[in-house]
Coordinates of C-alpha atoms in Angstrom, one line a residue:
M1 CA -28.5 -3.0 -16.6
S2 CA -24.9 -1.9 -16.9
H3 CA -23.4 0.7 -14.6
G4 CA -20.6 2.8 -16.1
H5 CA -18.7 5.6 -14.6
C6 CA -20.1 9.0 -14.5
N7 CA -18.7 12.4 -13.8
G8 CA -20.7 15.5 -12.8
S9 CA -22.0 16.3 -16.2
C10 CA -24.0 13.2 -16.5
C11 CA -25.5 13.1 -13.0
G12 CA -28.5 15.3 -14.1
T13 CA -29.2 13.0 -17.1
E14 CA -29.1 10.0 -14.6
Q15 CA -31.5 11.5 -12.3
D16 CA -34.0 12.3 -15.1
M17 CA -33.8 8.7 -16.3
Q18 CA -34.5 7.4 -12.8
K19 CA -37.5 9.7 -12.5
K20 CA -38.9 8.3 -15.8
E21 CA -38.2 4.8 -14.5
M22 CA -40.1 5.5 -11.3
L23 CA -43.0 6.8 -13.3
K24 CA -43.2 3.6 -15.3
I25 CA -43.0 1.4 -12.2
A26 CA -45.8 3.4 -10.6
V27 CA -48.1 3.0 -13.5
S28 CA -47.5 -0.8 -13.7
F29 CA -47.8 -1.2 -10.0
V30 CA -51.2 0.8 -9.9
L31 CA -52.5 -1.4 -12.7
L32 CA -51.3 -4.6 -11.1
A33 CA -52.7 -3.7 -7.6
A34 CA -56.1 -2.6 -9.3
G35 CA -56.2 -5.9 -11.2
I36 CA -55.6 -8.0 -8.1
F37 CA -58.3 -6.0 -6.2
L38 CA -60.9 -6.5 -9.1
S39 CA -60.2 -10.2 -9.1
A40 CA -60.5 -10.4 -5.3
A41 CA -63.8 -8.4 -5.4
D42 CA -65.1 -10.6 -8.2
V43 CA -66.2 -7.7 -10.3
P44 CA -68.3 -9.0 -13.1
F45 CA -66.5 -7.3 -16.1
F46 CA -63.2 -8.6 -14.9
R47 CA -64.3 -12.2 -15.2
D48 CA -63.8 -12.0 -19.0
G49 CA -60.4 -13.6 -19.7
R50 CA -59.7 -11.3 -22.7
I51 CA -60.3 -8.1 -20.5
R52 CA -58.0 -9.6 -17.8
L53 CA -55.3 -10.3 -20.4
V54 CA -55.5 -6.8 -21.9
W55 CA -55.5 -5.2 -18.5
Y56 CA -52.4 -7.1 -17.3
L57 CA -50.6 -6.6 -20.7
A58 CA -51.1 -2.8 -20.2
A59 CA -49.5 -3.3 -16.7
Y60 CA -46.7 -5.4 -18.2
V61 CA -45.7 -3.0 -21.1
P62 CA -44.1 -0.1 -19.1
V63 CA -41.7 -2.4 -17.1
G64 CA -41.6 -5.5 -19.4
V65 CA -40.6 -3.9 -22.7
P66 CA -37.3 -2.3 -21.4
V67 CA -36.3 -5.8 -20.2
L68 CA -37.3 -7.5 -23.5
R69 CA -35.2 -4.8 -25.3
E70 CA -32.2 -5.5 -23.0
A71 CA -32.6 -9.3 -23.6
W72 CA -32.6 -8.7 -27.3
E73 CA -29.5 -6.4 -27.2
T74 CA -27.5 -8.9 -25.1
M75 CA -28.5 -11.7 -27.4
R76 CA -27.3 -9.8 -30.4
S77 CA -24.0 -9.2 -28.7
G78 CA -23.7 -13.0 -28.2
E79 CA -24.7 -13.2 -24.5
I80 CA -27.8 -15.4 -24.9
F81 CA -28.1 -16.4 -21.2
S82 CA -28.4 -13.2 -19.3
E83 CA -30.6 -12.0 -16.4
F84 CA -32.8 -10.3 -18.8
T85 CA -33.4 -13.6 -20.7
L86 CA -34.3 -15.2 -17.4
M87 CA -36.8 -12.5 -16.5
S88 CA -38.4 -12.4 -20.0
V89 CA -38.9 -16.2 -20.2
A90 CA -40.3 -16.3 -16.7
A91 CA -42.8 -13.5 -17.4
A92 CA -43.8 -15.1 -20.8
G93 CA -44.4 -18.5 -19.2
A94 CA -46.6 -17.0 -16.5
F95 CA -48.7 -15.4 -19.1
L96 CA -48.8 -18.6 -21.1
I97 CA -50.4 -20.6 -18.2
G98 CA -52.7 -17.7 -17.3
E99 CA -50.9 -16.4 -14.2
Y100 CA -51.0 -12.8 -15.4
P101 CA -50.5 -11.0 -12.0
E102 CA -47.4 -13.0 -11.2
G103 CA -46.0 -12.4 -14.7
V104 CA -46.5 -8.6 -14.2
A105 CA -45.2 -8.8 -10.6
V106 CA -41.9 -10.5 -11.8
M107 CA -41.2 -7.4 -14.0
V108 CA -42.4 -4.7 -11.5
F109 CA -40.4 -5.9 -8.7
Y110 CA -37.4 -6.6 -11.0
A111 CA -37.7 -3.0 -12.2
V112 CA -37.9 -1.8 -8.5
G113 CA -34.7 -3.7 -7.7
E114 CA -32.8 -2.3 -10.8
L115 CA -33.9 1.2 -9.8
F116 CA -32.6 0.8 -6.3
Q117 CA -29.3 -0.6 -7.6
D118 CA -28.9 2.3 -10.1
R119 CA -29.6 4.9 -7.4
A120 CA -27.0 3.2 -5.0
V121 CA -24.4 3.1 -7.8
S122 CA -25.1 6.7 -8.7
R123 CA -24.8 7.9 -5.1
A124 CA -21.5 6.1 -4.7
K125 CA -20.2 7.8 -7.9
R126 CA -21.5 11.1 -6.9
S127 CA -19.8 11.0 -3.5
I128 CA -16.5 10.3 -5.2
G129 CA -17.2 13.0 -7.9
A130 CA -18.1 15.6 -5.3
L131 CA -15.0 14.9 -3.4
L132 CA -12.5 14.9 -6.3
D133 CA -13.9 16.5 -9.5
V134 CA -13.3 20.0 -8.2
R135 CA -11.1 21.3 -11.0
P136 CA -11.9 25.0 -11.8
E137 CA -12.9 25.8 -15.4
T138 CA -10.9 29.1 -15.5
A139 CA -7.5 30.3 -14.4
A140 CA -6.5 34.0 -13.9
V141 CA -3.1 34.4 -15.5
V142 CA -0.7 37.3 -14.9
R143 CA 0.5 38.4 -18.3
E144 CA 1.9 41.7 -19.8
K145 CA -1.5 43.1 -20.6
G146 CA -2.8 42.4 -17.1
I147 CA -4.7 39.5 -15.6
E148 CA -6.3 37.3 -18.3
T149 CA -9.0 34.7 -17.5
V150 CA -8.3 31.6 -19.6
S151 CA -8.9 27.8 -19.5
P152 CA -6.4 26.0 -17.2
A153 CA -5.4 23.9 -20.2
E154 CA -4.1 27.0 -22.0
V155 CA -1.7 28.0 -19.2
R156 CA 2.0 27.3 -19.9
I157 CA 4.6 26.0 -17.4
G158 CA 6.4 28.9 -15.7
E159 CA 3.5 31.4 -16.0
T160 CA 2.0 33.0 -12.9
I161 CA -1.6 32.6 -11.9
E162 CA -3.5 34.5 -9.3
V163 CA -6.0 32.9 -6.8
R164 CA -8.3 34.9 -4.8
V165 CA -9.8 34.0 -1.4
G166 CA -12.5 31.3 -1.7
E167 CA -11.2 30.2 -5.2
R168 CA -9.7 26.8 -6.0
V169 CA -6.2 26.5 -7.3
P170 CA -6.6 25.3 -10.9
L171 CA -3.0 24.1 -11.5
D172 CA -0.1 22.7 -9.5
G173 CA 2.7 25.3 -8.8
I174 CA 5.1 27.0 -6.5
S175 CA 3.9 29.7 -4.2
E176 CA 5.2 33.2 -4.9
S177 CA 3.5 34.7 -1.8
D178 CA 5.2 35.0 1.5
A179 CA 2.5 33.1 3.3
A180 CA -0.9 31.7 2.4
S181 CA -3.4 29.4 4.0
F182 CA -5.2 26.8 2.0
D183 CA -8.1 24.4 2.5
T184 CA -6.7 21.0 1.3
S185 CA -9.8 18.9 2.1
A186 CA -10.6 18.1 -1.6
L187 CA -7.1 16.4 -1.9
T188 CA -6.5 15.1 1.6
G189 CA -9.8 14.8 3.4
E190 CA -8.2 17.0 6.1
S191 CA -10.3 19.9 7.4
V192 CA -7.4 21.8 9.0
P193 CA -6.0 24.5 6.6
R194 CA -2.4 24.1 5.6
R195 CA 0.0 27.1 5.7
I196 CA 2.2 27.4 2.7
G197 CA 5.1 29.8 2.3
R198 CA 7.1 31.2 -0.6
G199 CA 8.8 28.5 -2.6
E200 CA 6.6 25.7 -1.4
E201 CA 4.3 23.6 -3.5
V202 CA 0.6 24.4 -4.0
L203 CA -1.7 21.8 -5.6
A204 CA -4.7 22.1 -7.8
G205 CA -8.0 21.7 -5.9
M206 CA -6.7 23.5 -2.8
I207 CA -8.8 26.6 -1.8
A208 CA -7.3 29.9 -0.8
T209 CA -8.7 30.9 2.6
E210 CA -6.9 34.1 3.7
N211 CA -5.4 36.3 1.0
V212 CA -4.8 36.7 -2.7
C213 CA -1.9 34.5 -3.7
R214 CA 0.2 34.2 -6.7
I215 CA 1.5 30.8 -8.0
R216 CA 4.1 29.9 -10.6
V217 CA 2.8 27.0 -12.6
A218 CA 4.9 23.8 -12.4
R219 CA 2.8 21.3 -14.3
P220 CA 0.3 21.3 -17.2
F221 CA -3.4 20.9 -16.5
G222 CA -3.5 17.3 -17.4
E223 CA -0.6 16.3 -15.2
S224 CA -1.7 18.0 -12.0
A225 CA -1.9 16.0 -8.8
L226 CA -5.8 16.4 -8.8
S227 CA -6.0 15.0 -12.4
R228 CA -3.9 12.0 -11.4
I229 CA -6.1 11.4 -8.3
L230 CA -9.2 11.5 -10.6
D231 CA -7.7 9.1 -13.1
L232 CA -6.7 6.7 -10.3
V233 CA -10.2 6.7 -8.8
R234 CA -12.0 6.4 -12.1
N235 CA -9.8 3.5 -13.2
A236 CA -10.2 1.8 -9.8
A237 CA -13.3 0.0 -10.9
D238 CA -11.4 -1.6 -13.8
R239 CA -9.1 -3.6 -11.3
K240 CA -11.4 -6.2 -10.0
A241 CA -11.2 -8.1 -6.7
P242 CA -11.0 -11.9 -6.8
A243 CA -14.6 -12.2 -5.5
E244 CA -15.8 -9.9 -8.4
L245 CA -13.9 -11.9 -11.0
F246 CA -15.3 -15.1 -9.5
I247 CA -18.9 -13.8 -9.6
R248 CA -18.5 -12.7 -13.3
K249 CA -17.2 -16.1 -14.4
F250 CA -19.8 -17.9 -12.2
A251 CA -22.6 -15.9 -13.7
R252 CA -21.6 -17.0 -17.3
I253 CA -21.8 -20.6 -16.4
Y254 CA -24.5 -20.4 -13.8
T255 CA -27.3 -18.8 -16.0
P256 CA -27.4 -21.3 -18.8
A257 CA -27.1 -24.1 -16.3
V258 CA -30.2 -23.0 -14.4
M259 CA -32.1 -22.5 -17.6
A260 CA -31.3 -26.1 -18.5
A261 CA -32.3 -27.2 -15.0
A262 CA -35.7 -25.3 -15.3
A263 CA -36.3 -27.1 -18.7
L264 CA -35.5 -30.4 -17.1
I265 CA -37.9 -29.7 -14.2
V266 CA -40.7 -29.5 -16.9
A267 CA -39.4 -32.3 -19.2
V268 CA -38.3 -35.1 -16.8
P269 CA -41.7 -35.6 -15.1
W270 CA -43.3 -35.8 -18.6
V271 CA -40.8 -38.5 -19.7
W272 CA -41.3 -40.3 -16.3
S273 CA -45.2 -40.2 -17.0
L274 CA -44.6 -42.0 -20.2
A275 CA -42.8 -44.8 -18.4
A276 CA -44.9 -44.9 -15.2
S277 CA -48.6 -45.3 -15.9
G278 CA -49.6 -44.3 -12.4
F279 CA -47.9 -40.9 -12.6
D280 CA -50.3 -38.1 -13.6
Y281 CA -48.4 -35.3 -15.4
D282 CA -49.9 -31.8 -15.4
F283 CA -47.9 -29.6 -17.9
G284 CA -49.2 -26.4 -16.4
D285 CA -48.2 -27.4 -12.8
W286 CA -44.6 -28.4 -13.8
L287 CA -44.2 -25.4 -16.2
Y288 CA -45.1 -23.2 -13.2
R289 CA -42.4 -25.0 -11.0
G290 CA -39.9 -24.4 -13.8
L291 CA -40.7 -20.7 -13.9
V292 CA -40.3 -20.4 -10.2
F293 CA -36.9 -22.1 -10.5
L294 CA -36.0 -19.6 -13.2
V295 CA -37.0 -16.5 -11.3
V296 CA -35.3 -17.6 -8.1
S297 CA -32.0 -18.5 -9.9
C298 CA -31.5 -15.0 -11.4
P299 CA -28.1 -13.9 -10.1
C300 CA -28.9 -10.2 -9.7
A301 CA -28.1 -10.0 -6.0
L302 CA -24.6 -11.3 -6.7
V303 CA -23.9 -9.6 -10.1
V304 CA -24.8 -6.1 -8.7
S305 CA -24.1 -6.2 -4.9
V306 CA -20.6 -7.5 -5.0
P307 CA -19.2 -4.9 -7.3
L308 CA -21.3 -2.2 -5.5
G309 CA -19.8 -3.3 -2.2
Y310 CA -16.2 -2.8 -3.5
F311 CA -17.1 0.4 -5.2
G312 CA -18.7 1.7 -1.9
G313 CA -15.5 0.8 -0.1
I314 CA -13.4 2.7 -2.6
G315 CA -15.7 5.7 -2.2
A316 CA -15.6 5.5 1.6
A317 CA -11.9 5.4 1.6
S318 CA -11.6 8.3 -1.0
R319 CA -13.7 10.6 1.3
R320 CA -11.1 10.0 4.0
G321 CA -8.1 10.7 1.8
I322 CA -7.2 7.1 1.0
L323 CA -7.1 6.1 -2.6
F324 CA -7.2 2.5 -3.6
K325 CA -6.1 1.9 -7.2
G326 CA -8.5 -0.9 -7.5
S327 CA -10.8 -3.2 -5.6
N328 CA -8.2 -5.9 -5.9
Y329 CA -6.0 -3.9 -3.5
L330 CA -8.9 -3.2 -1.2
D331 CA -9.2 -7.0 -1.0
A332 CA -5.4 -7.5 -0.7
I333 CA -5.0 -5.2 2.2
T334 CA -7.3 -7.3 4.4
K335 CA -4.7 -10.1 4.3
V336 CA -1.7 -8.0 5.3
N337 CA 0.0 -9.2 8.6
T338 CA 3.3 -7.4 8.2
V339 CA 3.8 -3.6 7.8
V340 CA 7.1 -2.1 6.8
M341 CA 7.5 1.6 6.9
D342 CA 10.1 4.0 5.8
K343 CA 11.0 6.7 8.4
T344 CA 11.5 10.1 6.8
G345 CA 8.3 11.5 5.3
T346 CA 6.3 8.5 6.5
L347 CA 6.6 8.4 10.3
T348 CA 8.4 11.7 10.5
K349 CA 7.6 15.1 9.0
G350 CA 10.7 15.1 6.7
V351 CA 11.3 18.6 8.2
F352 CA 14.5 19.0 10.3
E353 CA 14.4 21.1 13.5
V354 CA 17.2 22.2 15.9
Q355 CA 16.8 20.2 19.1
Q356 CA 19.8 21.2 21.1
V357 CA 22.6 23.8 20.9
V358 CA 25.6 22.7 23.1
P359 CA 28.5 25.2 23.2
A360 CA 32.0 24.3 24.3
E361 CA 33.8 26.3 27.0
G362 CA 34.3 29.9 25.9
F363 CA 31.3 30.0 23.5
S364 CA 27.7 30.9 24.3
E365 CA 24.6 29.1 22.7
K366 CA 23.7 32.3 20.6
Q367 CA 27.3 32.7 19.5
L368 CA 27.6 29.0 18.4
L369 CA 24.1 29.1 16.6
E370 CA 25.0 32.3 14.7
T371 CA 28.3 31.1 13.6
V372 CA 27.0 27.8 12.3
A373 CA 23.9 29.6 10.7
A374 CA 26.3 32.1 9.0
A375 CA 28.4 29.2 7.6
E376 CA 25.3 27.3 6.4
M377 CA 23.4 30.4 4.9
R378 CA 24.2 29.6 1.3
S379 CA 23.5 25.8 1.5
N380 CA 20.2 24.3 0.3
H381 CA 20.7 21.2 2.4
P382 CA 17.6 20.4 4.7
I383 CA 19.9 20.4 7.8
A384 CA 21.4 23.7 6.9
R385 CA 18.1 25.3 6.3
A386 CA 16.9 24.0 9.7
I387 CA 19.8 25.7 11.5
V388 CA 19.2 29.0 9.6
R389 CA 15.4 28.8 10.4
A390 CA 16.3 28.5 14.1
L391 CA 17.9 31.9 14.1
P392 CA 15.5 34.1 12.1
E393 CA 17.2 37.4 13.0
M394 CA 20.9 37.1 12.1
T395 CA 23.2 39.6 14.0
P396 CA 24.5 41.9 11.2
V397 CA 28.2 41.4 12.1
F398 CA 27.9 37.7 11.5
H399 CA 28.4 37.0 7.8
S400 CA 30.3 34.4 5.9
S401 CA 32.5 34.8 2.9
S402 CA 31.4 33.7 -0.5
D403 CA 34.4 31.4 -0.8
A404 CA 32.9 28.6 1.3
K405 CA 34.4 25.2 0.3
E406 CA 32.0 22.2 0.6
I407 CA 33.9 19.0 1.3
P408 CA 31.7 16.0 0.2
G409 CA 30.7 13.6 2.9
L410 CA 32.4 15.9 5.6
G411 CA 30.9 19.5 5.7
I412 CA 31.8 23.1 5.0
E413 CA 35.1 25.2 5.4
T414 CA 34.4 28.8 5.2
T415 CA 35.2 32.2 6.8
V416 CA 32.8 34.0 9.3
N417 CA 33.8 37.5 10.4
G418 CA 37.4 36.9 9.2
K419 CA 37.9 33.6 11.1
E420 CA 38.1 30.2 9.7
V421 CA 35.0 28.1 10.6
L422 CA 34.5 24.3 10.1
V423 CA 30.9 23.0 10.1
G424 CA 30.2 19.3 9.6
N425 CA 30.6 15.9 11.1
A426 CA 33.2 14.2 13.3
K427 CA 35.2 13.2 10.2
L428 CA 35.6 16.8 9.2
L429 CA 37.1 17.9 12.6
G430 CA 39.3 14.8 12.6
H431 CA 40.5 15.6 9.2
Y432 CA 41.7 19.1 10.4
G433 CA 43.0 17.7 13.7
V434 CA 40.5 19.4 15.9
D435 CA 39.9 17.7 19.3
F436 CA 36.2 17.5 20.3
S437 CA 34.0 16.0 23.0
P438 CA 33.5 12.3 22.7
E439 CA 30.0 12.6 24.1
T440 CA 28.6 13.3 20.6
D441 CA 29.2 9.6 19.6
G442 CA 26.2 8.2 21.4
I443 CA 23.7 11.0 20.7
P444 CA 20.7 10.0 18.6
G445 CA 20.1 12.6 16.0
T446 CA 22.0 14.4 13.3
I447 CA 25.1 16.1 14.9
V448 CA 26.6 19.2 13.4
L449 CA 30.0 20.0 14.9
C450 CA 31.7 23.4 14.8
A451 CA 35.3 24.6 15.1
V452 CA 36.5 28.2 15.0
E453 CA 40.1 28.8 14.2
R454 CA 40.6 25.1 14.7
R455 CA 39.3 25.2 18.2
Y456 CA 36.2 23.1 19.1
A457 CA 33.2 25.4 19.6
G458 CA 30.4 23.0 20.3
Y459 CA 27.6 21.0 18.5
I460 CA 24.0 21.3 17.4
V461 CA 21.6 18.4 17.4
V462 CA 19.1 18.5 14.5
A463 CA 16.3 15.9 14.2
D464 CA 13.5 15.0 11.9
M465 CA 10.4 15.3 14.1
P466 CA 7.8 12.4 14.2
K467 CA 4.4 13.1 12.9
E468 CA 1.7 13.9 15.4
D469 CA -0.3 10.6 14.8
A470 CA 2.8 8.3 14.3
R471 CA 2.4 6.7 17.7
D472 CA -1.3 6.2 17.2
A473 CA -0.7 4.7 13.8
V474 CA 1.6 2.0 15.3
A475 CA -1.0 1.4 18.1
G476 CA -3.8 1.2 15.5
L477 CA -1.8 -1.4 13.4
R478 CA -1.4 -3.5 16.5
K479 CA -5.1 -3.2 17.3
E480 CA -5.8 -4.5 13.8
G481 CA -3.7 -7.6 14.5
I482 CA -0.7 -6.7 12.5
R483 CA 1.9 -9.1 14.0
R484 CA 5.0 -7.4 12.7
I485 CA 5.9 -3.7 12.3
V486 CA 9.3 -2.8 10.8
M487 CA 10.9 0.6 10.3
L488 CA 13.6 1.1 7.6
S489 CA 15.7 4.2 7.0
G490 CA 18.9 5.5 5.5
D491 CA 19.6 7.4 8.7
R492 CA 22.0 6.4 11.4
Q493 CA 21.0 3.3 13.4
A494 CA 21.1 5.4 16.6
I495 CA 18.5 7.8 15.4
V496 CA 16.3 5.1 13.9
S497 CA 16.5 3.0 17.1
R498 CA 15.4 5.9 19.3
L499 CA 12.5 6.8 17.1
A500 CA 11.4 3.1 17.0
A501 CA 11.6 2.9 20.8
D502 CA 9.5 6.2 21.1
L503 CA 6.8 4.9 18.7
G504 CA 6.7 1.4 20.0
I505 CA 8.1 -0.4 16.9
G506 CA 9.9 -3.7 17.6
Q507 CA 12.2 -3.8 14.6
A508 CA 14.1 -0.9 13.1
Y509 CA 16.9 -0.9 10.7
G510 CA 19.1 2.1 9.8
D511 CA 22.1 2.9 7.4
L512 CA 20.2 1.4 4.5
L513 CA 20.5 2.3 0.8
P514 CA 17.4 1.7 -1.4
E515 CA 18.7 -1.8 -2.3
G516 CA 19.1 -2.5 1.4
K517 CA 15.3 -1.8 1.9
V518 CA 14.6 -4.1 -1.0
E519 CA 16.6 -6.8 0.5
R520 CA 14.8 -6.5 3.9
I521 CA 11.4 -6.8 2.0
E522 CA 12.6 -9.9 0.1
R523 CA 13.7 -11.5 3.5
L524 CA 10.2 -10.9 4.9
K525 CA 8.5 -12.3 1.7
A526 CA 10.7 -15.4 1.7
D527 CA 8.4 -16.6 4.5
P528 CA 5.0 -17.5 2.7
A529 CA 3.2 -16.7 5.9
N530 CA 4.0 -13.0 5.6
V531 CA 1.8 -10.7 3.6
V532 CA 3.8 -7.5 3.5
A533 CA 2.7 -3.9 3.0
F534 CA 5.4 -1.3 2.5
V535 CA 4.7 2.4 3.2
G536 CA 7.0 5.1 1.8
D537 CA 7.1 8.5 0.1
G538 CA 10.4 9.0 -1.8
I539 CA 11.7 8.1 -5.2
N540 CA 14.1 5.7 -3.4
D541 CA 11.1 3.9 -2.0
A542 CA 9.7 2.9 -5.4
P543 CA 11.5 -0.5 -5.6
A544 CA 10.3 -1.5 -2.2
L545 CA 6.8 -0.4 -3.0
A546 CA 6.8 -2.4 -6.2
L547 CA 8.1 -5.5 -4.5
S548 CA 5.7 -5.6 -1.6
D549 CA 2.3 -7.3 -1.7
V550 CA 0.6 -3.9 -1.1
G551 CA 2.5 -0.7 -1.8
I552 CA 1.2 2.4 0.2
A553 CA 2.5 5.8 -0.7
M554 CA 2.2 9.0 1.2
G555 CA 0.7 11.0 -1.6
G556 CA 0.3 14.5 -0.3
L557 CA 4.0 15.3 -0.3
G558 CA 5.4 12.0 -1.7
S559 CA 7.3 11.8 -5.0
D560 CA 5.4 11.1 -8.3
V561 CA 7.4 7.9 -8.8
A562 CA 6.2 6.6 -5.4
V563 CA 2.6 7.6 -6.0
E564 CA 2.6 5.9 -9.5
T565 CA 4.2 2.7 -8.1
A566 CA 2.0 2.3 -5.1
D567 CA -1.3 0.4 -4.9
V568 CA -2.8 2.6 -2.2
I569 CA -2.2 6.3 -1.8
V570 CA -2.6 8.2 1.6
Q571 CA -3.4 11.8 0.4
T572 CA -3.3 13.2 4.0
D573 CA 0.3 12.1 4.5
Q574 CA -0.8 10.8 7.9
P575 CA 0.4 7.3 9.0
G576 CA -2.8 7.0 11.1
R577 CA -4.8 6.4 7.9
I578 CA -2.9 3.1 7.3
P579 CA -4.8 1.2 10.0
M580 CA -8.0 3.0 8.8
A581 CA -7.3 1.7 5.2
I582 CA -7.0 -1.9 6.6
R583 CA -10.4 -1.4 8.6
I584 CA -12.1 -0.1 5.4
G585 CA -10.8 -3.1 3.4
R586 CA -11.9 -5.6 6.1
A587 CA -15.4 -4.0 6.4
T588 CA -15.9 -4.0 2.7
R589 CA -14.8 -7.7 2.4
R590 CA -17.1 -8.6 5.3
I591 CA -20.1 -6.9 3.6
V592 CA -19.3 -8.6 0.3
M593 CA -19.2 -12.0 1.9
Q594 CA -22.4 -11.4 3.8
N595 CA -24.1 -10.6 0.5
I596 CA -22.8 -13.7 -1.2
V597 CA -23.9 -16.0 1.8
L598 CA -27.4 -14.3 2.0
A599 CA -28.0 -14.6 -1.7
F600 CA -27.0 -18.3 -1.9
A601 CA -28.9 -19.3 1.3
V602 CA -32.2 -17.8 0.3
K603 CA -32.0 -18.8 -3.3
L604 CA -31.1 -22.5 -2.5
A605 CA -34.0 -22.7 0.0
V606 CA -36.6 -21.3 -2.4
L607 CA -35.1 -23.3 -5.3
A608 CA -35.8 -26.5 -3.3
L609 CA -39.3 -25.4 -2.3
G610 CA -40.1 -24.4 -5.9
A611 CA -39.0 -27.6 -7.5
G612 CA -41.1 -29.5 -4.9
G613 CA -44.1 -27.3 -5.7
L614 CA -44.1 -25.6 -2.3
A615 CA -43.2 -22.1 -3.5
T616 CA -45.1 -19.7 -5.8
L617 CA -43.8 -17.0 -8.2
W618 CA -44.4 -14.5 -5.4
E619 CA -41.8 -16.3 -3.1
A620 CA -39.5 -16.5 -6.2
V621 CA -39.8 -12.7 -6.7
F622 CA -38.8 -12.1 -3.1
A623 CA -35.9 -14.6 -3.4
D624 CA -34.6 -12.6 -6.4
V625 CA -35.6 -9.0 -6.1
G626 CA -36.1 -9.0 -2.3
V627 CA -32.6 -10.5 -1.7
S628 CA -31.2 -8.0 -4.3
L629 CA -32.6 -5.1 -2.4
L630 CA -31.3 -6.3 0.9
A631 CA -27.9 -7.0 -0.6
V632 CA -27.7 -3.4 -2.2
L633 CA -28.8 -1.9 1.2
N634 CA -26.1 -3.8 2.9
A635 CA -23.5 -2.8 0.3
V636 CA -24.2 0.9 0.7
R637 CA -23.8 0.7 4.4
I638 CA -20.0 0.9 3.9
M639 CA -20.5 4.5 2.6
R640 CA -22.0 5.6 5.9
K641 CA -20.0 3.6 8.3
R642 CA -17.6 5.4 10.7
F643 CA -14.0 4.2 10.8

């Protein structure tokens, strides 16, 4: 049976269908068990062959007719040799030689196996759907007539929507409220609420947890971050892992081959009996052996459990805020031995904070900070905003003039309280002939120098803070056997080297432009032994993401270009999820390989016994359906596994 993708709207229908299937199986099983009991008890009326045939046909119909219908449909579509054909021929042959119970048992246990497989696939789909398909059906839009409740698809970019406590945000936008707290678990898998202030981005799927908030819509409904995630997960099953592609190709060749082999098991001994007068050929015995061979050789365990294993792995990763764009990437990440990471936004928060305020003689810390903050007030640069944030209550007398002159690559020249103020780098002060302390040269971090009336006033150290789990991420990668971890950044080498030393990263390269990052990736890939994963979040990281063997994007705050280019998306923005993604990939591959080995080992053993007349259809049923059930149970294990 084919397993398509399902959203929440079809889950009820699937469950109803599964209930009907269970009822059919129950009817067939009761009739089969009763027939076996009547035969064993030698009940007189059941000795009549016609009564036995009708009894077992009644048991066969509920489970056998759907398989016959599927076999007919697949033959009409050009696929003559399918698992349905195998089952139909095997059951018909059993009835032909009078082995009615075994003919029914083949179909009953096959139906049981299919039911388990369908339920496992449905559960995997529902787990992803429950996590991600959380888009509200309505949006409260603030318009001239008041608040109107409309479909999110009808809301225009630039309109303001209102979200009450406990409601989900229907569209991506910018917060117009001073401060609001949101549950982001649907997007990131993270249970800790995120605090979002005025002017910061709010994404569809988040839940308001504290107060009513207003959001200015930034993207249409179909282009929201949540819609993009849903599309990625739904399309993930279309990108097959090498093992899946092999099994599909294998099944197309394997099925007609085993049917031909089963026919030969029946025909060759007959031909031999014509040539060798001492050989006694019993058609019924050799037909039975051929039927055993057919049932055993059905590739159900492989055809279903291998894709289910990968689908389960994608679901397990999704619940933890890690999105694989296909099972091929789930497979590829298991081979990674070199991880290259961008610094800003990946290992660090991408948010600058003031680390030190060092005034020169004649200035106080407060005076220096207020002067620099006044000069930087009108700038939108992240460093300027960090300095202004460090001084929330500006002294009223400190104000800068509106004629501030920005000097590209150097800094700002402005007037604060009627005095000329220079704020920028060492080149700026050098350009104006200001002498300053040489100690700033070796300080790791971004240095903002200040001069008042051409007199050196001191410096402020601003740094991008590492993420809380950055050190754990590096340690986790080493634990997973990643032999080389590299950090790349456009920041000064001194800053990059210090962070690398703090986090335990062996190789770190700073002062890089986007093409410099690409060049570093190319050097690593020049060695065929290196399988490279690159982790980044910005637009400038897109070329490196595309070039690497596995591109991993920080999707929570990362750019759209990075997310579109990457193969794997970490929605939590936590570097600690990178080793987890590798663990999930390896666990999934391990389970898939276990299923392949189990299926082949059991089938080959029973095939050999069946061809030699030492195995019955009952053993054949176990070798097919029993192994399928074991493989499915093993595959769904990934969804409950802790990482």
